[in-house]
């Protein structure tokens, strides 16, 4: 198996470019189901220790089923497959450029939740026209054991998010452990209260917003808990899309106006949106990825951890 590593605003992406499992030629959503059901050891081999770590996001490069796409991709992390991943799509585009498969311009990428279109510019910046996004519920009140009452919005940006403004620990990297404990507790409380996306999907990303470190470069800073217990080192592109949907719904950002979303490391994604006729928005999120390495993986029958160490999730955190 051959993989190419990159990072987007600090968040790693590892694309499997050769030696992945055979998943057939159906739509990527169907192939993602087969991957999840029958090839979980590939996910573990790529993302979990000893080759990976909890923050790693993997992507399996696939042939597209739709003629207007350059490729398909199935993203996954240390615990499961992901519906969509914008930082990973930016990493995928950098990887395809590194391989000489694309140059500057636009390409279509098929994901389990729809086709996204990515544009690579001459200096390596990538803009992803993400899947249509929307706010499903506003002002949801939640009792979070150990933290009290928390109010937030449920929104879709390619994954389901619970967005919280100005509550919980300060959004600063020095408070990363507290932010993780808070957001894990929020996610458990969402599940316990039966709060899901409006398609019944788990709200498995929790996003907390605070003021930017430097208002000259960003409009806000976020902390995003991903499925599992790792936080996104980047500003999270699906999370930025969910934020744009909430800003649009509250009439706080006009179509085409730029929102500069900093992540917890102060790397910045820029987002704009276009309103769609059905009330949803089309978000466009821009950022940059850098290639960090290439590897060939070896699988030794005598190695008890050839397919990775299963990740252990801790109990609900209440403080
Ligand atoms: O950028 O969309 C994103 C993302 C999702 C999970 C980690 N990054």
PDB file of C-alpha atoms and ligand atoms in Angstrom:
ATOM      1  CA  UNK A   1       0.000   0.000   0.000  1.00  0.00           C
ATOM      2  CA  UNK A   2       1.315   3.453  -0.894  1.00  0.00           C
ATOM      3  CA  UNK A   3       0.228   6.604   0.943  1.00  0.00           C
ATOM      4  CA  UNK A   4       0.973  10.304   0.548  1.00  0.00           C
ATOM      5  CA  UNK A   5       0.842  12.568   3.605  1.00  0.00           C
ATOM      6  CA  UNK A   6      -0.008  16.248   3.745  1.00  0.00           C
ATOM      7  CA  UNK A   7      -1.346  18.714   6.253  1.00  0.00           C
ATOM      8  CA  UNK A   8      -3.926  21.438   5.788  1.00  0.00           C
ATOM      9  CA  UNK A   9      -3.606  24.221   8.332  1.00  0.00           C
ATOM     10  CA  UNK A  10      -1.931  21.720  10.668  1.00  0.00           C
ATOM     11  CA  UNK A  11      -4.471  18.890  10.268  1.00  0.00           C
ATOM     12  CA  UNK A  12      -2.988  15.758   8.674  1.00  0.00           C
ATOM     13  CA  UNK A  13      -4.371  13.905   5.649  1.00  0.00           C
ATOM     14  CA  UNK A  14      -3.046  10.562   4.450  1.00  0.00           C
ATOM     15  CA  UNK A  15      -4.243   9.506   1.001  1.00  0.00           C
ATOM     16  CA  UNK A  16      -4.033   5.841  -0.015  1.00  0.00           C
ATOM     17  CA  UNK A  17      -2.967   6.118  -3.660  1.00  0.00           C
ATOM     18  CA  UNK A  18      -2.113   2.445  -4.374  1.00  0.00           C
ATOM     19  CA  UNK A  19      -2.920  -0.935  -2.885  1.00  0.00           C
ATOM     20  CA  UNK A  20      -6.340  -0.129  -1.393  1.00  0.00           C
ATOM     21  CA  UNK A  21      -9.134  -2.732  -1.246  1.00  0.00           C
ATOM     22  CA  UNK A  22     -11.325  -3.603  -4.232  1.00  0.00           C
ATOM     23  CA  UNK A  23     -14.752  -2.024  -3.603  1.00  0.00           C
ATOM     24  CA  UNK A  24     -16.470  -2.440  -6.971  1.00  0.00           C
ATOM     25  CA  UNK A  25     -17.543   0.333  -9.315  1.00  0.00           C
ATOM     26  CA  UNK A  26     -20.823   1.567  -7.801  1.00  0.00           C
ATOM     27  CA  UNK A  27     -21.477   5.035  -6.404  1.00  0.00           C
ATOM     28  CA  UNK A  28     -18.940   6.125  -3.768  1.00  0.00           C
ATOM     29  CA  UNK A  29     -21.647   6.062  -1.057  1.00  0.00           C
ATOM     30  CA  UNK A  30     -22.142   2.342  -1.735  1.00  0.00           C
ATOM     31  CA  UNK A  31     -18.387   1.698  -1.831  1.00  0.00           C
ATOM     32  CA  UNK A  32     -18.010   3.566   1.499  1.00  0.00           C
ATOM     33  CA  UNK A  33     -20.586   1.171   2.991  1.00  0.00           C
ATOM     34  CA  UNK A  34     -18.585  -1.847   1.751  1.00  0.00           C
ATOM     35  CA  UNK A  35     -15.346  -0.290   3.044  1.00  0.00           C
ATOM     36  CA  UNK A  36     -16.888   0.301   6.471  1.00  0.00           C
ATOM     37  CA  UNK A  37     -18.404  -3.166   6.679  1.00  0.00           C
ATOM     38  CA  UNK A  38     -15.583  -5.297   5.276  1.00  0.00           C
ATOM     39  CA  UNK A  39     -12.301  -3.361   5.250  1.00  0.00           C
ATOM     40  CA  UNK A  40     -12.049  -1.679   8.608  1.00  0.00           C
ATOM     41  CA  UNK A  41      -8.520  -3.006   9.003  1.00  0.00           C
ATOM     42  CA  UNK A  42      -7.433  -0.706   6.144  1.00  0.00           C
ATOM     43  CA  UNK A  43      -8.779   2.277   8.096  1.00  0.00           C
ATOM     44  CA  UNK A  44      -6.966   1.107  11.236  1.00  0.00           C
ATOM     45  CA  UNK A  45      -3.736   0.370   9.358  1.00  0.00           C
ATOM     46  CA  UNK A  46      -3.633   3.923   8.010  1.00  0.00           C
ATOM     47  CA  UNK A  47      -4.934   6.039  10.906  1.00  0.00           C
ATOM     48  CA  UNK A  48      -4.187   4.172  14.099  1.00  0.00           C
ATOM     49  CA  UNK A  49      -0.869   3.626  15.855  1.00  0.00           C
ATOM     50  CA  UNK A  50       1.768   2.446  15.120  1.00  0.00           C
ATOM     51  CA  UNK A  51       1.568   4.070  11.634  1.00  0.00           C
ATOM     52  CA  UNK A  52      -0.916   6.796  12.516  1.00  0.00           C
ATOM     53  CA  UNK A  53      -2.216   8.691  15.535  1.00  0.00           C
ATOM     54  CA  UNK A  54      -5.571   9.923  16.822  1.00  0.00           C
ATOM     55  CA  UNK A  55      -5.612  13.127  14.732  1.00  0.00           C
ATOM     56  CA  UNK A  56      -4.913  11.353  11.434  1.00  0.00           C
ATOM     57  CA  UNK A  57      -7.531  11.551   8.678  1.00  0.00           C
ATOM     58  CA  UNK A  58      -7.161   9.011   5.886  1.00  0.00           C
ATOM     59  CA  UNK A  59      -8.634   9.041   2.408  1.00  0.00           C
ATOM     60  CA  UNK A  60      -8.970   6.168  -0.014  1.00  0.00           C
ATOM     61  CA  UNK A  61      -8.504   7.395  -3.572  1.00  0.00           C
ATOM     62  CA  UNK A  62     -11.081   5.679  -5.844  1.00  0.00           C
ATOM     63  CA  UNK A  63     -12.076   5.693  -9.479  1.00  0.00           C
ATOM     64  CA  UNK A  64     -15.158   7.929  -9.778  1.00  0.00           C
ATOM     65  CA  UNK A  65     -18.508   6.480 -10.869  1.00  0.00           C
ATOM     66  CA  UNK A  66     -19.540   9.797 -12.341  1.00  0.00           C
ATOM     67  CA  UNK A  67     -17.990  10.911 -15.644  1.00  0.00           C
ATOM     68  CA  UNK A  68     -17.526  14.566 -14.640  1.00  0.00           C
ATOM     69  CA  UNK A  69     -15.273  13.713 -11.691  1.00  0.00           C
ATOM     70  CA  UNK A  70     -11.498  13.356 -11.562  1.00  0.00           C
ATOM     71  CA  UNK A  71     -11.695  10.857  -8.704  1.00  0.00           C
ATOM     72  CA  UNK A  72     -13.708   9.576  -5.794  1.00  0.00           C
ATOM     73  CA  UNK A  73     -12.630   9.530  -2.168  1.00  0.00           C
ATOM     74  CA  UNK A  74     -13.704   7.834   1.049  1.00  0.00           C
ATOM     75  CA  UNK A  75     -12.455   9.676   4.130  1.00  0.00           C
ATOM     76  CA  UNK A  76     -11.979   8.044   7.516  1.00  0.00           C
ATOM     77  CA  UNK A  77     -10.336   8.718  10.860  1.00  0.00           C
ATOM     78  CA  UNK A  78      -9.149   6.871  13.943  1.00  0.00           C
ATOM     79  CA  UNK A  79     -12.640   5.554  14.756  1.00  0.00           C
ATOM     80  CA  UNK A  80     -14.813   5.376  11.616  1.00  0.00           C
ATOM     81  CA  UNK A  81     -15.486   6.608   8.080  1.00  0.00           C
ATOM     82  CA  UNK A  82     -16.369  10.303   7.628  1.00  0.00           C
ATOM     83  CA  UNK A  83     -19.158  11.591   5.397  1.00  0.00           C
ATOM     84  CA  UNK A  84     -17.071  14.432   4.010  1.00  0.00           C
ATOM     85  CA  UNK A  85     -13.885  16.257   4.921  1.00  0.00           C
ATOM     86  CA  UNK A  86     -12.893  19.629   3.470  1.00  0.00           C
ATOM     87  CA  UNK A  87      -9.384  19.851   4.911  1.00  0.00           C
ATOM     88  CA  UNK A  88      -8.892  16.311   3.549  1.00  0.00           C
ATOM     89  CA  UNK A  89     -10.207  17.381   0.124  1.00  0.00           C
ATOM     90  CA  UNK A  90      -7.674  20.229   0.096  1.00  0.00           C
ATOM     91  CA  UNK A  91      -4.994  17.647   1.010  1.00  0.00           C
ATOM     92  CA  UNK A  92      -6.281  15.314  -1.718  1.00  0.00           C
ATOM     93  CA  UNK A  93      -6.027  18.072  -4.341  1.00  0.00           C
ATOM     94  CA  UNK A  94      -2.446  18.856  -3.217  1.00  0.00           C
ATOM     95  CA  UNK A  95      -1.707  15.115  -3.469  1.00  0.00           C
ATOM     96  CA  UNK A  96      -3.157  14.812  -6.997  1.00  0.00           C
ATOM     97  CA  UNK A  97      -1.082  17.859  -8.037  1.00  0.00           C
ATOM     98  CA  UNK A  98       2.023  16.313  -6.435  1.00  0.00           C
ATOM     99  CA  UNK A  99       1.401  13.138  -8.474  1.00  0.00           C
ATOM    100  CA  UNK A 100       1.061  15.232 -11.635  1.00  0.00           C
ATOM    101  CA  UNK A 101      -2.518  14.035 -12.108  1.00  0.00           C
ATOM    102  CA  UNK A 102      -3.970  17.564 -12.073  1.00  0.00           C
ATOM    103  CA  UNK A 103      -2.746  21.117 -12.566  1.00  0.00           C
ATOM    104  CA  UNK A 104      -4.320  24.453 -11.721  1.00  0.00           C
ATOM    105  CA  UNK A 105      -8.033  24.510 -12.530  1.00  0.00           C
ATOM    106  CA  UNK A 106     -11.231  22.839 -11.387  1.00  0.00           C
ATOM    107  CA  UNK A 107     -11.913  19.149 -10.764  1.00  0.00           C
ATOM    108  CA  UNK A 108     -14.883  17.161  -9.519  1.00  0.00           C
ATOM    109  CA  UNK A 109     -14.484  14.824  -6.555  1.00  0.00           C
ATOM    110  CA  UNK A 110     -17.118  12.230  -5.693  1.00  0.00           C
ATOM    111  CA  UNK A 111     -17.707  11.707  -1.965  1.00  0.00           C
ATOM    112  CA  UNK A 112     -20.251   9.574  -0.085  1.00  0.00           C
ATOM    113  CA  UNK A 113     -22.452  12.674   0.433  1.00  0.00           C
ATOM    114  CA  UNK A 114     -22.222  14.137  -3.058  1.00  0.00           C
ATOM    115  CA  UNK A 115     -19.909  15.613  -5.654  1.00  0.00           C
ATOM    116  CA  UNK A 116     -17.769  18.550  -4.563  1.00  0.00           C
ATOM    117  CA  UNK A 117     -15.804  20.735  -6.962  1.00  0.00           C
ATOM    118  CA  UNK A 118     -12.298  21.859  -6.038  1.00  0.00           C
ATOM    119  CA  UNK A 119     -10.256  24.593  -7.703  1.00  0.00           C
ATOM    120  CA  UNK A 120      -6.477  24.654  -7.418  1.00  0.00           C
ATOM    121  CA  UNK A 121      -4.845  28.002  -8.138  1.00  0.00           C
ATOM    122  CA  UNK A 122      -1.329  28.757  -9.390  1.00  0.00           C
ATOM    123  CA  UNK A 123       0.120  29.147  -5.872  1.00  0.00           C
ATOM    124  CA  UNK A 124      -1.357  25.962  -4.388  1.00  0.00           C
ATOM    125  CA  UNK A 125      -4.438  27.414  -2.742  1.00  0.00           C
ATOM    126  CA  UNK A 126      -7.532  25.222  -3.027  1.00  0.00           C
ATOM    127  CA  UNK A 127     -11.172  26.296  -2.936  1.00  0.00           C
ATOM    128  CA  UNK A 128     -13.740  23.597  -2.265  1.00  0.00           C
ATOM    129  CA  UNK A 129     -17.345  24.137  -3.365  1.00  0.00           C
ATOM    130  CA  UNK A 130     -18.721  21.877  -0.655  1.00  0.00           C
ATOM    131  CA  UNK A 131     -22.043  20.048  -0.459  1.00  0.00           C
ATOM    132  CA  UNK A 132     -25.165  22.177   0.163  1.00  0.00           C
ATOM    133  CA  UNK A 133     -25.253  23.089   3.845  1.00  0.00           C
ATOM    134  CA  UNK A 134     -27.958  24.267   6.214  1.00  0.00           C
ATOM    135  CA  UNK A 135     -28.948  24.872   9.804  1.00  0.00           C
ATOM    136  CA  UNK A 136     -31.401  22.205  10.916  1.00  0.00           C
ATOM    137  CA  UNK A 137     -32.178  23.506  14.445  1.00  0.00           C
ATOM    138  CA  UNK A 138     -31.390  26.777  16.222  1.00  0.00           C
ATOM    139  CA  UNK A 139     -31.054  27.442  19.953  1.00  0.00           C
ATOM    140  CA  UNK A 140     -31.138  23.816  21.115  1.00  0.00           C
ATOM    141  CA  UNK A 141     -30.869  23.694  24.915  1.00  0.00           C
ATOM    142  CA  UNK A 142     -28.933  20.847  26.448  1.00  0.00           C
ATOM    143  CA  UNK A 143     -28.168  19.866  30.047  1.00  0.00           C
ATOM    144  CA  UNK A 144     -24.523  18.758  30.050  1.00  0.00           C
ATOM    145  CA  UNK A 145     -23.528  16.851  33.207  1.00  0.00           C
ATOM    146  CA  UNK A 146     -20.727  18.717  34.996  1.00  0.00           C
ATOM    147  CA  UNK A 147     -21.053  21.767  32.719  1.00  0.00           C
ATOM    148  CA  UNK A 148     -24.651  22.906  33.101  1.00  0.00           C
ATOM    149  CA  UNK A 149     -26.982  24.265  30.439  1.00  0.00           C
ATOM    150  CA  UNK A 150     -25.474  24.719  26.984  1.00  0.00           C
ATOM    151  CA  UNK A 151     -27.275  26.235  23.995  1.00  0.00           C
ATOM    152  CA  UNK A 152     -26.257  25.585  20.393  1.00  0.00           C
ATOM    153  CA  UNK A 153     -27.355  25.026  16.802  1.00  0.00           C
ATOM    154  CA  UNK A 154     -27.450  21.775  14.828  1.00  0.00           C
ATOM    155  CA  UNK A 155     -26.165  22.252  11.266  1.00  0.00           C
ATOM    156  CA  UNK A 156     -25.052  20.164   8.285  1.00  0.00           C
ATOM    157  CA  UNK A 157     -21.841  21.065   6.449  1.00  0.00           C
ATOM    158  CA  UNK A 158     -21.098  17.592   5.041  1.00  0.00           C
ATOM    159  CA  UNK A 159     -21.039  16.240   8.614  1.00  0.00           C
ATOM    160  CA  UNK A 160     -23.429  16.984  11.481  1.00  0.00           C
ATOM    161  CA  UNK A 161     -22.255  19.698  13.883  1.00  0.00           C
ATOM    162  CA  UNK A 162     -23.409  21.158  17.181  1.00  0.00           C
ATOM    163  CA  UNK A 163     -22.224  24.773  17.172  1.00  0.00           C
ATOM    164  CA  UNK A 164     -21.725  26.567  20.471  1.00  0.00           C
ATOM    165  CA  UNK A 165     -20.858  30.253  20.807  1.00  0.00           C
ATOM    166  CA  UNK A 166     -19.119  31.742  23.852  1.00  0.00           C
ATOM    167  CA  UNK A 167     -19.805  28.900  26.313  1.00  0.00           C
ATOM    168  CA  UNK A 168     -17.446  26.376  27.883  1.00  0.00           C
ATOM    169  CA  UNK A 169     -13.695  26.915  28.304  1.00  0.00           C
ATOM    170  CA  UNK A 170     -11.980  29.765  26.432  1.00  0.00           C
ATOM    171  CA  UNK A 171     -11.115  28.769  22.855  1.00  0.00           C
ATOM    172  CA  UNK A 172      -7.343  28.773  23.313  1.00  0.00           C
ATOM    173  CA  UNK A 173      -4.835  26.003  22.577  1.00  0.00           C
ATOM    174  CA  UNK A 174      -3.626  26.128  26.195  1.00  0.00           C
ATOM    175  CA  UNK A 175      -7.150  24.957  27.190  1.00  0.00           C
ATOM    176  CA  UNK A 176      -7.170  22.047  24.734  1.00  0.00           C
ATOM    177  CA  UNK A 177      -7.710  19.365  27.408  1.00  0.00           C
ATOM    178  CA  UNK A 178     -10.626  21.291  28.962  1.00  0.00           C
ATOM    179  CA  UNK A 179     -12.117  21.954  25.528  1.00  0.00           C
ATOM    180  CA  UNK A 180     -11.861  18.252  24.715  1.00  0.00           C
ATOM    181  CA  UNK A 181     -13.529  17.295  28.013  1.00  0.00           C
ATOM    182  CA  UNK A 182     -16.298  19.867  27.434  1.00  0.00           C
ATOM    183  CA  UNK A 183     -17.032  18.858  23.842  1.00  0.00           C
ATOM    184  CA  UNK A 184     -16.924  15.122  24.601  1.00  0.00           C
ATOM    185  CA  UNK A 185     -19.437  15.758  27.416  1.00  0.00           C
ATOM    186  CA  UNK A 186     -21.627  17.790  24.998  1.00  0.00           C
ATOM    187  CA  UNK A 187     -21.553  14.972  22.430  1.00  0.00           C
ATOM    188  CA  UNK A 188     -22.580  12.412  25.054  1.00  0.00           C
ATOM    189  CA  UNK A 189     -25.385  14.741  26.207  1.00  0.00           C
ATOM    190  CA  UNK A 190     -26.616  15.148  22.608  1.00  0.00           C
ATOM    191  CA  UNK A 191     -26.764  11.372  22.211  1.00  0.00           C
ATOM    192  CA  UNK A 192     -28.440  10.903  25.610  1.00  0.00           C
ATOM    193  CA  UNK A 193     -31.068  13.531  24.679  1.00  0.00           C
ATOM    194  CA  UNK A 194     -31.708  11.815  21.323  1.00  0.00           C
ATOM    195  CA  UNK A 195     -30.645  14.915  19.367  1.00  0.00           C
ATOM    196  CA  UNK A 196     -29.619  13.920  15.848  1.00  0.00           C
ATOM    197  CA  UNK A 197     -29.340  15.471  12.431  1.00  0.00           C
ATOM    198  CA  UNK A 198     -32.679  15.623  10.628  1.00  0.00           C
ATOM    199  CA  UNK A 199     -31.758  12.479   8.653  1.00  0.00           C
ATOM    200  CA  UNK A 200     -31.234  10.669  11.973  1.00  0.00           C
ATOM    201  CA  UNK A 201     -27.424  10.927  11.635  1.00  0.00           C
ATOM    202  CA  UNK A 202     -25.340  11.264  14.778  1.00  0.00           C
ATOM    203  CA  UNK A 203     -24.229  14.803  15.645  1.00  0.00           C
ATOM    204  CA  UNK A 204     -20.637  13.628  15.939  1.00  0.00           C
ATOM    205  CA  UNK A 205     -18.760  16.941  15.542  1.00  0.00           C
ATOM    206  CA  UNK A 206     -18.929  19.611  18.260  1.00  0.00           C
ATOM    207  CA  UNK A 207     -17.669  23.104  17.411  1.00  0.00           C
ATOM    208  CA  UNK A 208     -17.046  25.842  19.974  1.00  0.00           C
ATOM    209  CA  UNK A 209     -16.496  29.449  18.876  1.00  0.00           C
ATOM    210  CA  UNK A 210     -14.655  32.262  20.575  1.00  0.00           C
ATOM    211  CA  UNK A 211     -13.105  35.577  19.567  1.00  0.00           C
ATOM    212  CA  UNK A 212     -10.173  35.559  17.126  1.00  0.00           C
ATOM    213  CA  UNK A 213      -6.608  35.825  18.398  1.00  0.00           C
ATOM    214  CA  UNK A 214      -6.036  38.658  15.906  1.00  0.00           C
ATOM    215  CA  UNK A 215      -9.063  40.425  14.445  1.00  0.00           C
ATOM    216  CA  UNK A 216      -6.899  41.633  11.539  1.00  0.00           C
ATOM    217  CA  UNK A 217      -6.583  38.052  10.215  1.00  0.00           C
ATOM    218  CA  UNK A 218      -9.702  36.195  11.374  1.00  0.00           C
ATOM    219  CA  UNK A 219     -13.328  36.807  12.348  1.00  0.00           C
ATOM    220  CA  UNK A 220     -13.429  34.062  14.965  1.00  0.00           C
ATOM    221  CA  UNK A 221     -11.548  31.059  16.305  1.00  0.00           C
ATOM    222  CA  UNK A 222     -12.998  27.576  16.718  1.00  0.00           C
ATOM    223  CA  UNK A 223     -12.258  24.312  18.458  1.00  0.00           C
ATOM    224  CA  UNK A 224     -13.734  21.258  16.724  1.00  0.00           C
ATOM    225  CA  UNK A 225     -14.094  17.842  18.319  1.00  0.00           C
ATOM    226  CA  UNK A 226     -14.068  15.175  15.611  1.00  0.00           C
ATOM    227  CA  UNK A 227     -15.642  11.698  15.921  1.00  0.00           C
ATOM    228  CA  UNK A 228     -13.419   9.947  18.455  1.00  0.00           C
ATOM    229  CA  UNK A 229     -11.649  12.233  20.889  1.00  0.00           C
ATOM    230  CA  UNK A 230      -9.233  14.104  18.643  1.00  0.00           C
ATOM    231  CA  UNK A 231      -9.692  17.774  17.797  1.00  0.00           C
ATOM    232  CA  UNK A 232      -9.242  19.275  14.356  1.00  0.00           C
ATOM    233  CA  UNK A 233      -5.922  21.117  14.082  1.00  0.00           C
ATOM    234  CA  UNK A 234      -7.335  23.085  11.125  1.00  0.00           C
ATOM    235  CA  UNK A 235     -10.417  25.362  11.190  1.00  0.00           C
ATOM    236  CA  UNK A 236     -12.419  22.351   9.846  1.00  0.00           C
ATOM    237  CA  UNK A 237     -13.945  22.957   6.435  1.00  0.00           C
ATOM    238  CA  UNK A 238     -17.204  21.101   7.011  1.00  0.00           C
ATOM    239  CA  UNK A 239     -17.422  22.980  10.337  1.00  0.00           C
ATOM    240  CA  UNK A 240     -16.772  26.269   8.536  1.00  0.00           C
ATOM    241  CA  UNK A 241     -19.560  25.326   6.085  1.00  0.00           C
ATOM    242  CA  UNK A 242     -21.931  24.650   9.010  1.00  0.00           C
ATOM    243  CA  UNK A 243     -20.913  28.029  10.504  1.00  0.00           C
ATOM    244  CA  UNK A 244     -21.617  29.786   7.190  1.00  0.00           C
ATOM    245  CA  UNK A 245     -25.072  28.140   7.140  1.00  0.00           C
ATOM    246  CA  UNK A 246     -25.794  29.505  10.638  1.00  0.00           C
ATOM    247  CA  UNK A 247     -24.466  32.986   9.791  1.00  0.00           C
ATOM    248  CA  UNK A 248     -26.633  32.985   6.645  1.00  0.00           C
ATOM    249  CA  UNK A 249     -29.709  31.809   8.577  1.00  0.00           C
ATOM    250  CA  UNK A 250     -29.192  34.617  11.130  1.00  0.00           C
ATOM    251  CA  UNK A 251     -28.593  37.184   8.321  1.00  0.00           C
ATOM    252  CA  UNK A 252     -25.184  37.948   9.880  1.00  0.00           C
ATOM    253  CA  UNK A 253     -23.214  37.346   6.658  1.00  0.00           C
ATOM    254  CA  UNK A 254     -24.251  38.378   3.157  1.00  0.00           C
ATOM    255  CA  UNK A 255     -23.837  36.109   0.104  1.00  0.00           C
ATOM    256  CA  UNK A 256     -20.285  36.490  -1.239  1.00  0.00           C
ATOM    257  CA  UNK A 257     -19.018  38.199   1.929  1.00  0.00           C
ATOM    258  CA  UNK A 258     -15.851  36.530   3.264  1.00  0.00           C
ATOM    259  CA  UNK A 259     -15.835  34.818   6.676  1.00  0.00           C
ATOM    260  CA  UNK A 260     -12.289  34.153   7.956  1.00  0.00           C
ATOM    261  CA  UNK A 261     -12.424  31.170  10.284  1.00  0.00           C
ATOM    262  CA  UNK A 262      -9.349  30.508  12.409  1.00  0.00           C
ATOM    263  CA  UNK A 263      -8.827  27.115  13.984  1.00  0.00           C
ATOM    264  CA  UNK A 264      -7.316  26.415  17.367  1.00  0.00           C
ATOM    265  CA  UNK A 265      -3.778  26.782  15.894  1.00  0.00           C
ATOM    266  CA  UNK A 266      -4.790  30.094  14.255  1.00  0.00           C
ATOM    267  CA  UNK A 267      -4.508  28.711  10.726  1.00  0.00           C
ATOM    268  CA  UNK A 268      -7.323  30.289   8.688  1.00  0.00           C
ATOM    269  CA  UNK A 269      -9.880  29.063   6.135  1.00  0.00           C
ATOM    270  CA  UNK A 270     -11.831  31.623   4.148  1.00  0.00           C
ATOM    271  CA  UNK A 271     -15.476  30.893   3.436  1.00  0.00           C
ATOM    272  CA  UNK A 272     -18.168  32.468   1.299  1.00  0.00           C
ATOM    273  CA  UNK A 273     -21.627  31.208   0.421  1.00  0.00           C
ATOM    274  CA  UNK A 274     -24.188  31.381  -2.320  1.00  0.00           C
ATOM    275  CA  UNK A 275     -27.872  31.012  -1.372  1.00  0.00           C
ATOM    276  CA  UNK A 276     -29.681  28.108  -3.042  1.00  0.00           C
ATOM    277  CA  UNK A 277     -33.339  28.178  -4.121  1.00  0.00           C
ATOM    278  CA  UNK A 278     -34.321  25.555  -1.511  1.00  0.00           C
ATOM    279  CA  UNK A 279     -33.072  27.648   1.462  1.00  0.00           C
ATOM    280  CA  UNK A 280     -29.757  25.850   1.814  1.00  0.00           C
ATOM    281  CA  UNK A 281     -26.422  27.458   0.958  1.00  0.00           C
ATOM    282  CA  UNK A 282     -23.524  26.427  -1.244  1.00  0.00           C
ATOM    283  CA  UNK A 283     -20.354  27.077   0.802  1.00  0.00           C
ATOM    284  CA  UNK A 284     -16.963  27.664  -0.800  1.00  0.00           C
ATOM    285  CA  UNK A 285     -14.047  27.128   1.584  1.00  0.00           C
ATOM    286  CA  UNK A 286     -10.424  27.992   0.740  1.00  0.00           C
ATOM    287  CA  UNK A 287      -7.173  26.864   2.305  1.00  0.00           C
ATOM    288  CA  UNK A 288      -3.829  25.346   1.520  1.00  0.00           C
ATOM    289  CA  UNK A 289      -2.153  21.972   2.097  1.00  0.00           C
ATOM    290  CA  UNK A 290       1.508  20.997   2.060  1.00  0.00           C
ATOM    291  CA  UNK A 291       2.899  17.558   1.173  1.00  0.00           C
ATOM    292  CA  UNK A 292       4.905  16.094   4.070  1.00  0.00           C
ATOM    293  CA  UNK A 293       5.888  12.601   2.919  1.00  0.00           C
ATOM    294  CA  UNK A 294       5.289   9.398   1.006  1.00  0.00           C
ATOM    295  CA  UNK A 295       5.373   5.858   2.415  1.00  0.00           C
ATOM    296  CA  UNK A 296       5.083   2.238   1.336  1.00  0.00           C
ATOM    297  CA  UNK A 297       3.454   0.120   4.028  1.00  0.00           C
ATOM    298  CA  UNK A 298       4.571  -3.380   4.904  1.00  0.00           C
ATOM    299  CA  UNK A 299       2.195  -5.961   6.364  1.00  0.00           C
ATOM    300  CA  UNK A 300       3.985  -8.790   8.181  1.00  0.00           C
ATOM    301  CA  UNK A 301       1.916 -11.857   9.154  1.00  0.00           C
ATOM    302  CA  UNK A 302       3.978 -12.209  12.346  1.00  0.00           C
ATOM    303  CA  UNK A 303       3.167  -8.615  13.445  1.00  0.00           C
ATOM    304  CA  UNK A 304       0.207  -8.643  15.888  1.00  0.00           C
ATOM    305  CA  UNK A 305      -0.383  -4.944  15.093  1.00  0.00           C
ATOM    306  CA  UNK A 306       0.053  -5.078  11.316  1.00  0.00           C
ATOM    307  CA  UNK A 307      -3.473  -3.650  10.983  1.00  0.00           C
ATOM    308  CA  UNK A 308      -3.060  -1.037  13.726  1.00  0.00           C
ATOM    309  CA  UNK A 309      -3.939  -0.845  17.389  1.00  0.00           C
ATOM    310  CA  UNK A 310      -7.714  -0.414  17.884  1.00  0.00           C
ATOM    311  CA  UNK A 311      -8.377   3.002  19.434  1.00  0.00           C
ATOM    312  CA  UNK A 312      -9.935   2.995  22.860  1.00  0.00           C
ATOM    313  CA  UNK A 313     -12.538   5.676  23.620  1.00  0.00           C
ATOM    314  CA  UNK A 314     -12.690   6.795  27.224  1.00  0.00           C
ATOM    315  CA  UNK A 315     -15.865   7.120  29.291  1.00  0.00           C
ATOM    316  CA  UNK A 316     -18.057  10.239  29.127  1.00  0.00           C
ATOM    317  CA  UNK A 317     -16.170  13.113  30.727  1.00  0.00           C
ATOM    318  CA  UNK A 318     -18.075  15.281  33.123  1.00  0.00           C
ATOM    319  CA  UNK A 319     -15.522  17.855  34.173  1.00  0.00           C
TER     320      UNK A 319
HETATM  321  O1  LIG B   1     -12.102  19.857   7.362  1.00  0.00           O
HETATM  322  O2  LIG B   1     -14.112  19.063   7.083  1.00  0.00           O
HETATM  323  C1  LIG B   1     -13.025  19.051   7.630  1.00  0.00           C
HETATM  324  C2  LIG B   1     -12.771  18.026   8.659  1.00  0.00           C
HETATM  325  C3  LIG B   1     -13.661  17.111   9.153  1.00  0.00           C
HETATM  326  C4  LIG B   1     -12.972  16.344  10.102  1.00  0.00           C
HETATM  327  C5  LIG B   1     -11.677  16.814  10.162  1.00  0.00           C
HETATM  328  N1  LIG B   1     -11.568  17.838   9.268  1.00  0.00           N
END
